[in-house]
Protein backbone atom coordinates (compact mmCIF):
# COMPACT_ATOMS: atom_id res chain seq x y z
CA MET A 1 0.00 0.00 0.00
CA THR A 2 1.29 3.45 -0.91
CA GLU A 3 0.44 6.19 1.57
CA ALA A 4 -0.26 9.58 0.02
CA ARG A 5 2.39 12.23 0.57
CA PRO A 6 1.35 15.49 2.28
CA HIS A 7 0.01 18.25 0.07
CA PRO A 8 2.74 20.75 -0.97
CA GLN A 9 0.89 23.46 0.99
CA GLU A 10 -0.30 21.18 3.78
CA ALA A 11 -0.19 23.70 6.64
CA ALA A 12 -2.14 26.29 4.66
CA ARG A 13 -4.53 23.61 3.43
CA LEU A 14 -5.30 22.43 6.96
CA ALA A 15 -5.76 26.03 8.12
CA ALA A 16 -8.21 26.60 5.27
CA LEU A 17 -10.13 23.46 6.20
CA GLN A 18 -10.34 24.53 9.85
CA SER A 19 -11.66 27.94 8.84
CA TYR A 20 -14.90 26.35 7.63
CA GLY A 21 -15.71 25.02 11.10
CA ILE A 22 -17.29 21.98 9.47
CA LEU A 23 -15.34 19.08 10.98
CA ASP A 24 -17.28 16.91 13.44
CA THR A 25 -20.53 18.79 12.86
CA GLU A 26 -23.95 17.15 12.71
CA ALA A 27 -25.40 15.64 9.55
CA ASP A 28 -26.82 18.22 7.15
CA PRO A 29 -29.68 17.42 4.72
CA ALA A 30 -28.17 19.78 2.14
CA PHE A 31 -24.97 17.71 1.95
CA ASP A 32 -26.91 14.45 2.17
CA THR A 33 -28.88 15.50 -0.91
CA ILE A 34 -25.63 15.94 -2.80
CA THR A 35 -24.32 12.46 -1.96
CA ALA A 36 -27.70 10.90 -2.75
CA LEU A 37 -27.66 12.56 -6.18
CA ALA A 38 -24.03 11.56 -6.77
CA ALA A 39 -24.76 7.89 -6.02
CA ARG A 40 -27.85 7.94 -8.24
CA ILE A 41 -26.13 9.66 -11.17
CA CYS A 42 -23.12 7.35 -11.05
CA GLY A 43 -25.03 4.19 -10.15
CA THR A 44 -22.85 3.44 -7.13
CA SER A 45 -23.79 2.14 -3.71
CA ILE A 46 -21.61 4.67 -1.87
CA ALA A 47 -21.07 8.42 -2.20
CA LEU A 48 -19.18 10.61 0.28
CA VAL A 49 -18.30 14.20 1.03
CA SER A 50 -14.87 13.43 2.46
CA LEU A 51 -12.73 16.07 4.18
CA VAL A 52 -9.05 15.23 4.61
CA ASP A 53 -7.87 16.31 8.07
CA ARG A 54 -4.38 16.01 9.57
CA GLU A 55 -4.59 12.30 10.44
CA ARG A 56 -7.99 11.22 9.14
CA GLN A 57 -10.60 11.63 6.49
CA TRP A 58 -13.94 12.64 7.96
CA PHE A 59 -17.24 12.31 6.11
CA LYS A 60 -19.55 15.30 6.26
CA SER A 61 -22.07 13.19 4.35
CA ARG A 62 -22.04 9.47 3.65
CA LYS A 63 -24.47 7.57 1.46
CA GLY A 64 -24.21 3.81 1.87
CA LEU A 65 -21.41 3.79 4.46
CA GLY A 66 -21.67 3.47 8.24
CA GLU A 67 -18.26 4.66 9.44
CA PRO A 68 -17.97 8.44 10.00
CA GLU A 69 -14.24 8.52 9.28
CA THR A 70 -11.12 6.49 8.47
CA GLY A 71 -7.41 7.01 9.00
CA ARG A 72 -5.72 9.28 6.49
CA ASP A 73 -3.06 6.65 5.84
CA VAL A 74 -5.60 4.42 4.05
CA ALA A 75 -7.64 7.25 2.48
CA LEU A 76 -7.86 7.21 -1.29
CA CYS A 77 -9.11 10.78 -1.02
CA ALA A 78 -5.68 11.76 0.37
CA HIS A 79 -4.31 10.83 -3.06
CA ALA A 80 -7.10 12.63 -4.89
CA ILE A 81 -6.41 16.01 -3.24
CA LEU A 82 -2.92 15.99 -4.76
CA LEU A 83 -4.39 16.16 -8.27
CA ASP A 84 -5.89 18.97 -10.34
CA GLU A 85 -8.29 16.52 -11.99
CA PRO A 86 -10.56 13.66 -10.89
CA LEU A 87 -8.91 10.51 -9.56
CA VAL A 88 -10.54 7.54 -11.31
CA ILE A 89 -9.61 3.99 -10.25
CA PRO A 90 -11.62 1.36 -12.19
CA ASP A 91 -10.26 -1.51 -10.05
CA THR A 92 -8.38 -0.72 -6.86
CA LEU A 93 -6.92 -4.23 -6.60
CA ALA A 94 -5.30 -3.76 -9.99
CA ASP A 95 -3.62 -0.53 -8.87
CA PRO A 96 -0.24 -1.02 -7.12
CA ARG A 97 -1.00 1.89 -4.78
CA PHE A 98 -4.11 0.26 -3.34
CA ARG A 99 -4.01 -3.50 -3.97
CA ASP A 100 -3.17 -4.22 -0.31
CA ASN A 101 -5.14 -1.31 1.19
CA PRO A 102 -7.57 -2.76 3.79
CA LEU A 103 -10.36 -0.50 2.53
CA CYS A 104 -9.99 -2.30 -0.80
CA THR A 105 -9.11 -5.84 0.29
CA GLU A 106 -11.49 -6.06 3.26
CA GLY A 107 -13.77 -3.07 2.68
CA PRO A 108 -16.14 -1.92 -0.04
CA VAL A 109 -13.73 0.04 -2.24
CA ARG A 110 -13.13 -1.69 -5.59
CA PHE A 111 -14.21 1.20 -7.82
CA TYR A 112 -13.40 4.80 -6.86
CA THR A 113 -13.77 8.23 -8.41
CA GLY A 114 -12.98 11.35 -6.40
CA ILE A 115 -13.42 15.00 -7.42
CA PRO A 116 -11.23 17.41 -5.40
CA LEU A 117 -13.18 20.02 -3.40
CA VAL A 118 -11.16 23.20 -3.94
CA GLY A 119 -12.04 26.12 -1.68
CA SER A 120 -11.76 29.86 -2.26
CA GLU A 121 -8.13 29.77 -1.09
CA ASN A 122 -7.44 27.52 -4.11
CA LEU A 123 -6.52 24.64 -1.81
CA PRO A 124 -8.13 21.17 -1.76
CA LEU A 125 -10.21 20.41 1.31
CA GLY A 126 -11.28 16.87 0.43
CA THR A 127 -13.36 15.20 -2.26
CA LEU A 128 -16.81 14.34 -3.44
CA CYS A 129 -16.32 10.67 -4.24
CA VAL A 130 -18.35 7.70 -5.45
CA ILE A 131 -17.43 4.12 -4.52
CA ASP A 132 -18.65 0.67 -5.46
CA PRO A 133 -17.74 -2.83 -4.17
CA GLU A 134 -17.49 -4.06 -7.77
CA PRO A 135 -14.78 -2.98 -10.20
CA ARG A 136 -15.76 -0.90 -13.23
CA PRO A 137 -13.31 -1.33 -16.07
CA GLU A 138 -15.18 1.31 -18.07
CA GLY A 139 -15.16 3.85 -15.23
CA LEU A 140 -17.77 6.60 -15.46
CA GLY A 141 -19.35 7.97 -18.60
CA GLU A 142 -18.38 11.46 -19.74
CA GLU A 143 -21.77 12.87 -18.79
CA GLN A 144 -21.67 11.21 -15.36
CA LEU A 145 -18.22 12.67 -14.68
CA GLU A 146 -19.33 16.17 -15.69
CA GLU A 147 -22.39 15.97 -13.46
CA LEU A 148 -20.23 14.74 -10.57
CA LYS A 149 -17.97 17.78 -11.10
CA LEU A 150 -21.02 20.06 -10.93
CA LEU A 151 -22.07 18.45 -7.66
CA ALA A 152 -18.54 18.92 -6.29
CA HIS A 153 -18.75 22.60 -7.23
CA GLN A 154 -22.07 22.88 -5.41
CA THR A 155 -20.56 21.16 -2.37
CA VAL A 156 -17.83 23.79 -2.14
CA ARG A 157 -20.36 26.56 -2.72
CA LEU A 158 -22.46 25.24 0.15
CA MET A 159 -19.42 25.14 2.43
CA GLU A 160 -18.51 28.71 1.46
CA LEU A 161 -22.03 29.97 2.18
CA GLN A 162 -22.09 28.29 5.57
CA ARG A 163 -18.67 29.72 6.46
CA GLN A 164 -19.80 33.19 5.42
CA ALA A 165 -22.96 32.88 7.53
CA ALA A 166 -20.92 31.73 10.54
CA ARG A 167 -18.53 34.66 10.15
CA GLN A 168 -21.41 37.11 9.95
CA ALA A 169 -22.93 35.63 13.09
CA THR A 170 -19.58 35.93 14.89
CA ALA A 171 -19.19 39.53 13.69
CA LEU A 172 -22.63 40.36 15.05
CA GLN A 173 -21.79 38.71 18.37
CA GLU A 174 -18.53 40.67 18.51
CA SER A 175 -20.38 43.90 17.76
CA VAL A 176 -22.90 43.27 20.53
CA HIS A 177 -20.13 42.35 22.96
CA ARG A 178 -18.09 45.43 22.02
CA THR A 179 -21.14 47.64 22.56
CA LYS A 180 -21.69 46.14 26.01
CA ASN A 181 -18.04 46.69 26.84
CA VAL A 182 -18.15 50.29 25.64
CA LEU A 183 -21.17 50.94 27.84
CA ALA A 184 -19.40 49.33 30.79
CA VAL A 185 -16.31 51.47 30.20
CA ALA A 186 -18.45 54.60 29.82
CA SER A 187 -20.11 53.83 33.13
CA ALA A 188 -16.74 53.30 34.83
CA ILE A 189 -15.40 56.55 33.35
CA ALA A 190 -18.44 58.47 34.55
CA THR A 191 -18.25 56.97 38.04
CA ARG A 192 -14.54 57.71 38.43
CA THR A 193 -14.88 61.22 37.03
CA LEU A 194 -17.88 62.25 39.10
CA SER A 195 -16.61 60.72 42.34
CA GLY A 196 -13.58 63.01 42.54
CA GLU A 197 -13.30 66.36 44.26
CA ARG A 198 -14.17 68.43 41.19
CA SER A 199 -16.68 71.16 40.60
CA LEU A 200 -19.65 70.27 38.43
CA GLU A 201 -18.31 72.25 35.47
CA GLU A 202 -14.84 70.73 35.80
CA ALA A 203 -16.27 67.21 36.06
CA LYS A 204 -18.44 67.88 33.01
CA SER A 205 -15.42 68.99 30.98
CA VAL A 206 -13.33 66.01 32.04
CA LEU A 207 -16.18 63.61 31.37
CA ILE A 208 -16.77 64.96 27.86
CA GLY A 209 -13.08 64.67 27.10
CA ARG A 210 -12.94 61.08 28.26
CA PHE A 211 -16.01 60.11 26.27
CA GLN A 212 -14.45 61.71 23.19
CA SER A 213 -11.35 59.61 23.79
CA LEU A 214 -13.50 56.51 23.99
CA GLY A 215 -15.18 57.41 20.70
CA HIS A 216 -11.81 58.06 19.06
CA ALA A 217 -10.57 54.63 20.11
CA GLN A 218 -13.61 52.93 18.63
CA GLY A 219 -13.30 54.90 15.41
CA HIS A 220 -9.69 53.83 15.03
CA LEU A 221 -10.70 50.19 15.35
CA LEU A 222 -13.43 50.54 12.74
CA ALA A 223 -10.98 52.13 10.30
CA ALA A 224 -8.44 49.38 10.96
CA SER A 225 -10.88 46.72 9.81
CA ASP A 226 -10.55 48.01 6.22
CA ARG A 227 -6.77 48.46 6.05
CA GLY A 228 -3.59 47.78 7.91
CA ALA A 229 -3.05 49.58 11.20
CA SER A 230 -0.03 50.74 13.15
CA LEU A 231 0.13 48.44 16.16
CA HIS A 232 1.42 51.23 18.40
CA ASP A 233 -1.31 53.65 17.30
CA LEU A 234 -3.96 50.97 17.65
CA ILE A 235 -2.91 50.20 21.22
CA ALA A 236 -2.48 53.85 22.15
CA SER A 237 -5.92 54.81 20.83
CA GLN A 238 -7.52 51.85 22.55
CA MET A 239 -5.94 52.76 25.88
CA LEU A 240 -7.02 56.41 25.60
CA ALA A 241 -10.38 55.43 27.04
CA PHE A 242 -8.65 54.21 30.19
CA PHE A 243 -5.71 56.65 30.28
CA PRO A 244 -6.99 59.91 28.73
CA GLU A 245 -3.97 61.70 30.16
CA GLU A 246 -0.33 60.67 30.35
CA ASP A 247 0.01 58.17 33.15
CA ASP A 248 3.11 56.34 34.38
CA ARG A 249 0.93 53.32 35.21
CA LEU A 250 0.83 52.48 31.48
CA SER A 251 3.83 51.49 29.37
CA ILE A 252 3.65 50.74 25.62
CA GLU A 253 6.90 49.43 24.16
CA GLY A 254 7.71 47.88 20.79
CA PRO A 255 9.15 48.49 17.31
CA ALA A 256 7.14 50.18 14.56
CA VAL A 257 4.99 47.69 12.67
CA THR A 258 1.72 47.67 10.72
CA ILE A 259 -0.63 44.71 11.03
CA SER A 260 -3.55 43.56 8.90
CA GLY A 261 -7.04 44.91 9.48
CA GLU A 262 -8.25 41.47 10.53
CA ALA A 263 -5.52 41.16 13.15
CA ALA A 264 -6.03 44.76 14.28
CA GLU A 265 -9.73 44.20 14.86
CA ALA A 266 -9.03 41.06 16.90
CA ILE A 267 -6.24 42.68 18.93
CA GLY A 268 -8.37 45.77 19.53
CA LEU A 269 -11.30 43.74 20.78
CA ALA A 270 -9.01 41.68 23.03
CA LEU A 271 -7.35 44.80 24.47
CA HIS A 272 -10.76 46.28 25.13
CA GLU A 273 -11.70 43.12 27.02
CA LEU A 274 -8.44 43.07 28.98
CA SER A 275 -8.70 46.77 29.83
CA THR A 276 -12.29 46.44 30.96
CA ASN A 277 -11.42 43.50 33.20
CA ALA A 278 -8.33 45.27 34.54
CA THR A 279 -10.48 48.30 35.41
CA LYS A 280 -13.09 46.19 37.18
CA TYR A 281 -10.99 43.47 38.81
CA GLY A 282 -7.29 43.87 38.02
CA ALA A 283 -4.37 46.28 38.09
CA LEU A 284 -6.37 49.30 36.93
CA SER A 285 -8.84 48.93 39.80
CA VAL A 286 -6.23 50.34 42.23
CA ARG A 287 -3.86 53.30 42.07
CA THR A 288 -0.75 51.15 42.54
CA GLY A 289 -1.46 48.89 39.56
CA THR A 290 0.45 49.06 36.27
CA VAL A 291 -0.02 47.68 32.78
CA THR A 292 2.86 47.02 30.37
CA ILE A 293 2.11 46.27 26.73
CA GLY A 294 5.05 45.19 24.60
CA TRP A 295 5.86 43.26 21.44
CA HIS A 296 8.87 41.86 19.63
CA LYS A 297 9.69 39.91 16.49
CA ASN A 298 10.12 36.15 16.73
CA ALA A 299 10.35 33.19 14.37
CA GLU A 300 6.56 32.93 13.94
CA GLY A 301 5.91 36.64 13.41
CA LEU A 302 5.25 39.01 16.30
CA LEU A 303 4.65 38.23 19.98
CA LEU A 304 2.43 40.75 21.81
CA THR A 305 2.31 40.72 25.63
CA TRP A 306 -0.03 42.40 28.12
CA ARG A 307 1.24 42.30 31.72
CA GLU A 308 -0.51 43.58 34.86
CA GLU A 309 1.34 44.20 38.12
CA GLY A 310 0.59 45.81 41.46
CA GLY A 311 -3.11 45.00 41.50
CA PRO A 312 -5.21 42.53 43.45
CA SER A 313 -4.23 38.88 43.18
CA PRO A 314 -6.14 37.78 40.08
CA SER A 315 -8.82 35.14 39.95
CA PRO A 316 -11.20 34.09 37.17
CA SER A 317 -13.67 36.98 37.18
CA PRO A 318 -17.10 37.12 35.55
CA GLY A 319 -15.54 39.11 32.72
CA ARG A 320 -12.98 36.39 32.12
CA ARG A 321 -15.50 33.67 31.44
CA GLY A 322 -17.86 32.93 28.58
CA PHE A 323 -17.63 35.05 25.45
CA GLY A 324 -15.03 37.31 27.05
CA SER A 325 -12.59 34.42 27.46
CA SER A 326 -13.16 33.52 23.82
CA VAL A 327 -12.39 37.11 22.75
CA VAL A 328 -8.93 36.99 24.35
CA GLY A 329 -8.42 33.31 23.51
CA PRO A 330 -9.50 31.15 20.56
CA MET A 331 -11.47 33.85 18.72
CA CYS A 332 -8.46 36.16 18.73
CA GLY A 333 -6.07 33.31 17.94
CA GLN A 334 -8.05 32.31 14.87
CA LYS A 335 -7.87 35.82 13.43
CA ILE A 336 -4.20 36.51 14.18
CA GLY A 337 -3.00 33.09 13.02
CA GLY A 338 -1.44 32.00 16.31
CA PRO A 339 -2.26 31.22 19.94
CA ALA A 340 -3.70 33.88 22.26
CA VAL A 341 -3.43 32.85 25.92
CA LEU A 342 -4.45 34.52 29.19
CA THR A 343 -2.81 33.32 32.42
CA LEU A 344 -3.44 34.54 35.98
CA PRO A 345 -0.24 34.27 38.07
CA PRO A 346 -0.31 35.82 41.57
CA THR A 347 1.54 38.94 40.36
CA GLY A 348 -1.18 39.87 37.85
CA ALA A 349 -2.84 38.86 34.60
CA VAL A 350 -0.54 38.07 31.66
CA TRP A 351 -1.83 37.76 28.10
CA THR A 352 0.25 36.75 25.09
CA ALA A 353 -0.82 36.83 21.44
CA GLN A 354 1.26 35.34 18.64
CA ILE A 355 0.56 37.33 15.46
CA ALA A 356 1.47 35.25 12.40
CA GLU A 357 3.97 36.56 9.87
CA HIS A 358 1.36 36.92 7.11
CA HIS A 359 -0.54 39.48 9.21
CA LEU A 360 2.47 41.83 9.29
CA ARG A 361 2.10 44.59 6.68
CA SER A 362 5.41 46.42 7.08
CA PRO A 363 8.99 45.62 8.05
CA ILE A 364 9.63 45.76 11.78
CA LEU A 365 11.95 48.63 12.60
CA GLY A 366 14.11 48.83 15.66
């Protein structure tokens, strides 16, 4: 048995597959309709929407097959994704690559045709394949093959639409969460401003200035979603809402660099979450607390660090659970191309975010 070699762009291919959020999801009638049509058109007992993961092939839809997945080492689809055209095997036992493959010798795969499912990143995600336990020396007819290609195209289109819908839902959730955070920050600003020993007119002036700073920070983030953004300017504008005046409790240190709009939006949202939590529960809730934000180049791209010191001993707060923890964790990590991790040592919260090289839009100076 010949095991398929990895795809030439395997890391990017796997990242593209993960971006669809389709692996290990429930059965979907839309995909099941496609495999039912494929089996009927080709006259086979089995049809699959097979997605080739790191160590397995997983079936989003399976007509005529019970198993939900197999190992990648025995997957014929792992061979098919290496081609720019359909992989047609009239008799697997007559093919040196598969004659001792257990799926062929002990399983139902004697005839196989797989059409690569190529996503919008121009990388193969898996196949739409038809299988039969009997060999077919004649293969598929020309019309059958063309119709199978059309169904493969529709499969990818369906995946794209579902990914787009999921992204829109996430964007809406982010927008709602950001709005709630802005309101929470506005409330904290008002409380701090009005609780001091200021005259009414002075407090009014300070309050207006701080609200303007908050609006400026949000405007910067919205602009960054359409183009690259200076990381320093992004951080500085975001922190204006919490430090409207120069304050030695805040330190921002790092070389000049521009990051993608996608990464900027994720970093901005995470910083907003961290700042809000620090104001409520962490270093910014006391006068002795400090926050240091720094970044440096490394082998994977750029490592950004948020570090709190001098505040209360941290513990998982209400703001660090649920959607908030996703904002500073996996949701951010997905958009910046690397891990984003929040830890809570006794000295204060520490957050690190690895921004992938492809999100850097300018050379790092200094």
